[in-house]
Structures are given as C-alpha cells and as structure tokens.
C-alpha cells in the first residue's frame, strides 16, 4: 500500500496543508520543532486512530481551534481507499470512503504503518510495558481478531480490577462474581497469548535472518515469550485458558489482598536472546540496537505476509542514531520495497547514494514546500 496524499486541517502546528507523496522515499527536512514529527504523527493517527505521543486528543488540535481533520488517499492492490479522522470535543470519528465506522477496530488495518523512532531502540532494554505495547500495536494492525480480543480483555480487566479493590476494601463479598470475571478474562487472555506466540514465532524467523546478515552470521537472535504459565501449557488456546484459570483460582486471596489482577497478557513480557544470552542484560549497546533494527525490519515482511500488503515505514530521526553499517543496511532494505517517510535536520549525514530519487519536503513552522 502507498499513501498518495494527505490533507491536514488544524492538526498540531499545521493550519491547512495538502501533500502529495512519492511511492518511494519521502524526506521531511527541517530544523527541530518545525513540524516534521507532527507530520509523521498525523500519518500514524490516520492509520491507527491514536497518537504514539499522547493519549489526549486535545494535544493534536491546533491551539486556536476546536477540531482537527486528517484526510488520506491510500492506494492498494484492489484500488484507492479514502480515509478520514475527525478529532473534536466529543472524541474521534473514523471514516472509510466517507462512511463512518461504528467501531474503530473495523477501521484499523485500512492503512498499516511501522514507526521507527529513537525511543524504539528501547524496545530491547526498556520496561516490559514497552514490549507489550509493541506487540499490541503491531499485531493489532495485522489481525482484526487480535485487536478485538485485546479490546475485550482490557474492558474485562478493568472490571475485574475494580471488583478486586472492592473485595480488598470489604465493600463486596461475592466471590462468584469474581469467578465469572476470571473466566471471561481467561477466555480472552488465552486467545491473546496464543496469537502473540504464533506471530512472534513468525516475526522471529524474519528477524533472525536479518540479524544474522547484519552481524555477518556471528550472532543468532531468538525470541522468548515470558509469562507465568509453563511451556507445556502454551501449546493451544484451551491449555492456556485452563492455565490462566488455575492461576486465578489458586491466587485468589493474593489478588484480593493486592486489589489487582496479577496474571495474564497484561503482565507478560518478550525477551530477546543473542547466542543464548539475554540482550537487555548482557548485550552491548550495538547488539541492542541491531536487535531493535532487525525486529523493525522484520515487521515489514511479517505484515506483508499477514495482510498481503507492504506497510508504510515512518522513520523519525532514527538514522542519526544508527552507525554507518546499520544505516546502510536499513536503507538498502527499504529501497524499492516500501514507501518511506523520513525526518531529518540535514541530508549531509545520510548515505545519499542509497536513496534513489527521494521526494524532499522542506518544513518550517508548519509550512511545507516541495524541493524541486
């Protein structure tokens, strides 16, 4: 898929702007705090209906305005699709070909994006919540079922945690209702864990090959899904369901004392291993960055495999964080393969010979001009 054009009205520091893009590499050039990242954010919001930088919609609206709109025209194998996101005081609305979508989950997947920013290098060494968010955001784009199951799980998790707090405070005493919530949580949790393991296995296959190429076959990258269940319990959804339900039953008093759900996909983690050692603990900074790069590049191929369309790649000032070898590998990997949007303050530090005919946009204070 390719994003042919985008139109912004009152989004961040953009008043009214329309940009028509190259199907190859698009460079957003300008000094810091001019709006380069805001443009990538607009593309991200157009794809996922949410920002990667804030949870407050008000932050996305130009400060003098009450609402913002993002319009996009996406080219796919089956034809063009017009997308629209409206942000206002009453929340957000998403439209596909001018038809409003009743559920945001039915909208996500119309435009698939992979964002790679400097903070994504922390996917390896960051907290477990970073990796959980990574799995949920990326796998949700690849599978509407995963997106639905995760939304339901979050809803029930909130209800269960609220009830555990009531039991903790002696404001409730009905353990039968807790059992009902536990059953529902285990049902959706088992589906999420099973899908994660399946997609991670596929992602590992792509990432391992990329990592081996970058490291010149000196290193082997592997993934390990970390959870409270034993490996033999992770073979199918039914076994995972039984395992989660047993955890909730056997640890009921403990969860009531803490007023919180202590087991399930919201507590799980993903471990990256190089040559049988945990990269986050024992890996060098170079190994951590190579692992993160390998994972991000692997996402491109996995998303193509799962959705039959290549995603759009957003590179937010990430080239400045990579050394020459990793930068070269990244640019060679995306050349003539995926539509790419790249922000930078200068083209001088980029291996220009690796970028074929880029379309360059100069951005200054929310104003865009195309370089001829």
XYZ file of C-alpha atoms in Angstrom:
372
model
C 0.000 0.000 0.000
C 1.004 3.610 -0.585
C -0.205 6.860 0.925
C -0.756 9.024 -2.149
C -1.642 12.237 -0.343
C -2.639 13.692 2.991
C -4.595 16.803 3.954
C -4.465 18.321 7.432
C -6.803 20.897 8.930
C -5.819 22.408 12.297
C -3.638 19.443 13.258
C -0.856 20.402 15.714
C 1.006 23.330 14.145
C -0.488 22.771 10.677
C -3.362 25.070 9.751
C -4.231 23.797 6.276
C -1.838 21.718 4.236
C -2.016 19.186 1.421
C 0.918 16.985 0.451
C 1.224 14.530 -2.424
C 3.795 11.840 -1.829
C 6.233 9.707 -3.771
C 5.637 5.944 -3.688
C 9.304 5.613 -2.737
C 11.179 7.676 -0.159
C 9.796 10.970 1.152
C 12.179 13.138 3.155
C 10.780 15.696 5.616
C 13.599 18.178 6.058
C 13.839 20.981 8.590
C 15.151 22.205 11.905
C 13.875 20.882 15.201
C 10.390 21.886 16.446
C 9.137 22.881 12.976
C 6.579 20.102 12.493
C 8.422 17.150 10.938
C 7.426 14.708 13.671
C 3.919 16.188 13.704
C 3.516 15.123 10.073
C 4.599 11.566 10.869
C 2.225 11.628 13.813
C -0.625 12.643 11.501
C 0.084 9.644 9.271
C 0.226 7.422 12.360
C -3.111 8.753 13.638
C -4.646 8.292 10.187
C -3.610 4.625 10.371
C -4.288 3.738 13.987
C -6.773 6.426 15.130
C -4.441 7.236 18.031
C -1.160 9.039 18.569
C 2.107 7.426 19.603
C 2.989 10.579 21.571
C -0.101 11.458 23.613
C -3.374 9.970 24.841
C -5.075 13.383 24.910
C -6.829 14.258 21.644
C -6.774 17.930 22.608
C -2.980 17.882 22.156
C -3.482 17.039 18.471
C -5.699 20.036 17.735
C -4.249 23.419 16.804
C -4.499 25.519 19.963
C -6.829 28.138 18.439
C -9.226 25.536 17.022
C -11.927 23.226 18.410
C -11.427 20.375 15.961
C -8.919 18.845 13.574
C -9.239 16.672 10.472
C -6.888 14.312 8.687
C -7.728 13.090 5.188
C -5.724 10.482 3.307
C -5.862 8.688 -0.014
C -4.381 5.182 0.132
C -3.517 3.104 -2.931
C -3.934 -0.665 -2.542
C -3.990 -3.650 -4.851
C -7.787 -3.501 -5.061
C -7.940 0.265 -5.654
C -7.803 3.542 -3.764
C -9.307 3.998 -0.290
C -10.186 7.367 1.186
C -9.647 7.672 4.931
C -10.706 10.394 7.344
C -10.118 11.041 11.038
C -12.075 13.808 12.779
C -10.875 14.949 16.195
C -13.095 17.129 18.348
C -14.513 17.791 21.791
C -16.750 14.723 21.580
C -13.912 12.375 20.707
C -12.881 10.977 17.359
C -14.655 9.696 14.278
C -13.165 7.471 11.599
C -14.473 7.171 8.051
C -13.626 4.834 5.189
C -14.693 6.073 1.747
C -16.873 8.682 3.509
C -18.694 6.034 5.611
C -18.342 6.443 9.369
C -17.148 3.304 11.141
C -19.168 2.286 14.183
C -16.113 0.712 15.768
C -12.542 1.941 15.495
C -11.448 -1.720 15.342
C -13.194 -2.021 11.961
C -11.167 0.950 10.703
C -7.676 -0.093 11.836
C -5.907 -2.049 9.117
C -7.017 0.156 6.229
C -3.575 1.801 6.414
C -0.726 -0.116 8.036
C 2.324 1.733 9.337
C 5.534 0.829 11.109
C 7.092 3.616 13.138
C 10.785 3.559 13.969
C 11.911 6.386 16.255
C 14.951 6.731 18.548
C 12.844 5.648 21.533
C 12.085 2.365 19.722
C 15.682 1.372 20.340
C 14.461 0.886 23.916
C 12.224 -1.969 22.830
C 15.063 -4.300 23.806
C 16.322 -2.685 27.008
C 13.176 -0.838 28.078
C 10.484 -1.933 30.521
C 8.121 -4.887 29.831
C 5.279 -2.396 29.211
C 7.188 -1.074 26.176
C 7.338 -4.543 24.655
C 3.710 -5.322 25.477
C 2.644 -2.104 23.782
C 4.835 -3.030 20.799
C 3.071 -6.395 20.442
C -0.408 -4.933 20.861
C 0.092 -2.072 18.407
C 1.777 -4.097 15.677
C -0.243 -7.303 15.942
C -3.464 -5.291 16.150
C -2.755 -3.915 12.681
C -2.146 -7.394 11.310
C -5.233 -9.019 12.810
C -8.684 -7.585 13.493
C -9.283 -10.614 15.721
C -6.293 -9.700 17.887
C -7.497 -6.097 18.063
C -10.989 -7.211 19.125
C -9.759 -9.765 21.679
C -7.383 -7.224 23.200
C -10.105 -4.575 23.486
C -12.430 -7.048 25.210
C -9.660 -8.201 27.511
C -8.892 -4.620 28.578
C -12.560 -3.988 29.283
C -12.924 -7.077 31.483
C -9.554 -6.475 33.153
C -10.739 -3.042 34.262
C -13.963 -4.533 35.669
C -12.079 -7.298 37.463
C -9.524 -4.932 38.991
C -12.302 -2.656 40.225
C -14.063 -5.605 41.840
C -10.837 -6.903 43.404
C -10.396 -3.476 45.006
C -13.947 -3.666 46.384
C -13.202 -7.103 47.856
C -9.952 -5.725 49.276
C -11.809 -2.842 50.950
C -14.588 -5.176 52.180
C -17.087 -3.278 50.017
C -18.100 -6.543 48.337
C -18.051 -10.238 49.279
C -19.487 -12.169 46.318
C -16.683 -14.459 45.102
C -18.993 -15.982 42.488
C -18.958 -12.717 40.516
C -15.155 -12.732 40.702
C -15.175 -16.254 39.248
C -17.333 -15.072 36.346
C -14.909 -12.219 35.612
C -11.951 -14.582 35.950
C -13.483 -16.962 33.424
C -14.071 -14.152 30.932
C -10.563 -12.764 31.454
C -9.007 -16.199 30.954
C -11.051 -16.730 27.778
C -9.820 -13.573 26.068
C -6.367 -13.740 27.669
C -5.768 -17.215 26.261
C -6.633 -16.008 22.745
C -4.242 -13.064 23.051
C -1.351 -15.179 24.349
C -1.846 -17.818 21.654
C -1.896 -15.182 18.896
C 1.166 -13.451 20.344
C 3.154 -16.688 20.406
C 2.121 -17.521 16.837
C 3.000 -14.095 15.430
C 6.215 -13.844 17.452
C 7.374 -17.167 16.021
C 6.851 -15.811 12.507
C 8.488 -12.487 13.399
C 11.465 -14.318 14.892
C 12.023 -16.138 11.614
C 12.324 -12.880 9.679
C 14.293 -11.025 12.396
C 16.782 -13.866 12.907
C 17.743 -13.833 9.231
C 18.141 -10.049 9.175
C 20.198 -10.065 12.369
C 22.464 -12.809 11.044
C 23.089 -10.753 7.896
C 23.935 -7.588 9.849
C 26.221 -9.486 12.253
C 27.810 -11.433 9.387
C 26.487 -14.729 10.807
C 28.306 -14.233 14.115
C 25.114 -13.922 16.157
C 21.792 -15.746 16.392
C 18.759 -13.756 17.523
C 15.879 -15.563 19.237
C 12.653 -14.533 20.980
C 11.216 -15.896 24.212
C 7.682 -15.183 25.390
C 7.784 -14.731 29.158
C 4.671 -15.466 31.221
C 3.514 -17.210 34.392
C 2.484 -20.353 32.511
C 4.763 -23.328 31.870
C 5.945 -24.029 28.345
C 3.811 -27.189 28.058
C 0.713 -25.097 28.848
C 1.269 -22.825 25.840
C 0.509 -25.435 23.155
C -3.066 -24.342 22.369
C -5.805 -21.951 23.469
C -7.580 -24.493 25.678
C -4.424 -25.284 27.664
C -3.638 -21.590 28.064
C -7.209 -20.953 29.226
C -7.011 -23.749 31.806
C -3.626 -22.486 32.993
C -4.839 -18.895 33.459
C -7.995 -20.029 35.229
C -5.927 -22.146 37.637
C -3.702 -19.146 38.374
C -6.727 -17.009 39.191
C -8.257 -19.737 41.372
C -5.065 -20.633 43.252
C -4.079 -16.994 43.827
C -7.496 -15.540 44.617
C -6.606 -14.395 48.132
C -3.319 -12.887 46.956
C -5.050 -10.877 44.213
C -7.713 -9.677 46.650
C -5.028 -8.533 49.107
C -3.313 -6.549 46.361
C -6.538 -5.438 44.688
C -5.146 -6.222 41.261
C -5.073 -8.905 38.546
C -1.589 -10.400 38.747
C -1.625 -12.809 35.795
C -2.394 -12.603 32.108
C -1.083 -10.981 28.916
C -1.099 -7.540 30.577
C 1.752 -8.841 32.782
C 3.730 -10.824 30.203
C 6.993 -9.882 28.539
C 9.133 -10.581 25.492
C 12.800 -11.481 25.807
C 15.406 -11.030 23.081
C 18.261 -13.523 23.170
C 21.568 -13.448 21.255
C 23.731 -16.548 21.350
C 21.669 -17.787 24.323
C 22.155 -14.600 26.384
C 19.525 -12.007 27.297
C 20.317 -8.942 25.182
C 18.740 -6.478 27.620
C 21.029 -7.611 30.446
C 24.174 -8.924 28.790
C 24.110 -7.380 25.314
C 26.253 -4.451 24.242
C 24.625 -1.233 23.046
C 25.478 -2.275 19.499
C 23.764 -5.631 19.929
C 20.713 -3.974 21.436
C 20.437 -1.564 18.513
C 20.976 -4.307 15.951
C 18.261 -6.378 17.623
C 15.817 -3.456 17.581
C 16.619 -2.713 13.928
C 16.204 -6.380 12.990
C 12.809 -6.527 14.693
C 11.574 -3.365 12.961
C 12.719 -4.534 9.529
C 11.212 -7.968 10.187
C 7.859 -6.307 10.868
C 7.758 -5.134 7.260
C 7.953 -8.687 5.920
C 5.621 -10.139 8.542
C 2.988 -7.502 7.859
C 3.226 -8.241 4.143
C 2.831 -11.952 4.912
C -0.204 -11.428 7.152
C -2.049 -8.670 5.266
C -0.755 -9.212 1.684
C 0.240 -5.535 1.546
C 3.507 -3.867 2.442
C 3.086 -1.314 5.245
C 4.295 2.272 5.211
C 7.516 2.942 7.111
C 7.913 6.046 9.278
C 11.493 6.869 10.290
C 11.527 9.698 12.811
C 15.103 10.994 13.011
C 16.309 7.435 13.552
C 19.169 7.475 11.047
C 21.159 9.832 13.265
C 21.028 7.152 15.983
C 22.493 4.417 13.760
C 26.119 3.955 12.751
C 27.102 3.727 9.076
C 26.762 -0.062 8.813
C 23.300 -0.193 10.353
C 22.178 2.889 8.430
C 23.354 1.298 5.189
C 21.540 -1.947 5.956
C 18.326 -0.101 6.783
C 18.351 1.996 3.617
C 19.228 -0.975 1.406
C 16.423 -2.992 2.983
C 13.714 -0.423 2.279
C 14.901 0.751 -1.141
C 12.279 -0.039 -3.824
C 10.345 -2.107 -1.269
C 8.203 0.079 0.980
C 7.009 3.659 0.896
C 9.060 5.513 3.480
C 8.735 8.826 5.309
C 11.990 10.008 6.814
C 12.520 13.054 9.036
C 15.912 14.665 9.377
C 17.501 18.025 10.094
C 20.121 17.504 7.401
C 20.755 15.254 4.434
C 24.513 15.525 4.853
C 24.691 12.672 7.367
C 22.691 10.271 5.209
C 24.179 7.907 2.656
C 22.567 9.708 -0.279
C 23.802 7.137 -2.777
C 21.497 4.627 -1.087
C 18.382 6.764 -1.582
C 17.065 6.646 -5.108
C 15.202 9.761 -6.255
C 13.757 10.919 -2.917
C 10.966 13.473 -2.785
C 12.066 16.222 -0.404
C 9.739 18.471 1.572
C 11.092 21.451 3.499
C 9.136 22.111 6.681
C 9.294 25.357 8.611
C 6.795 26.417 11.288
C 4.070 24.176 9.941
C 4.546 25.386 6.367
C 5.527 22.853 3.713
C 7.364 23.498 0.465
C 8.425 20.831 -2.011
C 12.045 20.861 -3.157
C 12.274 20.772 -6.921
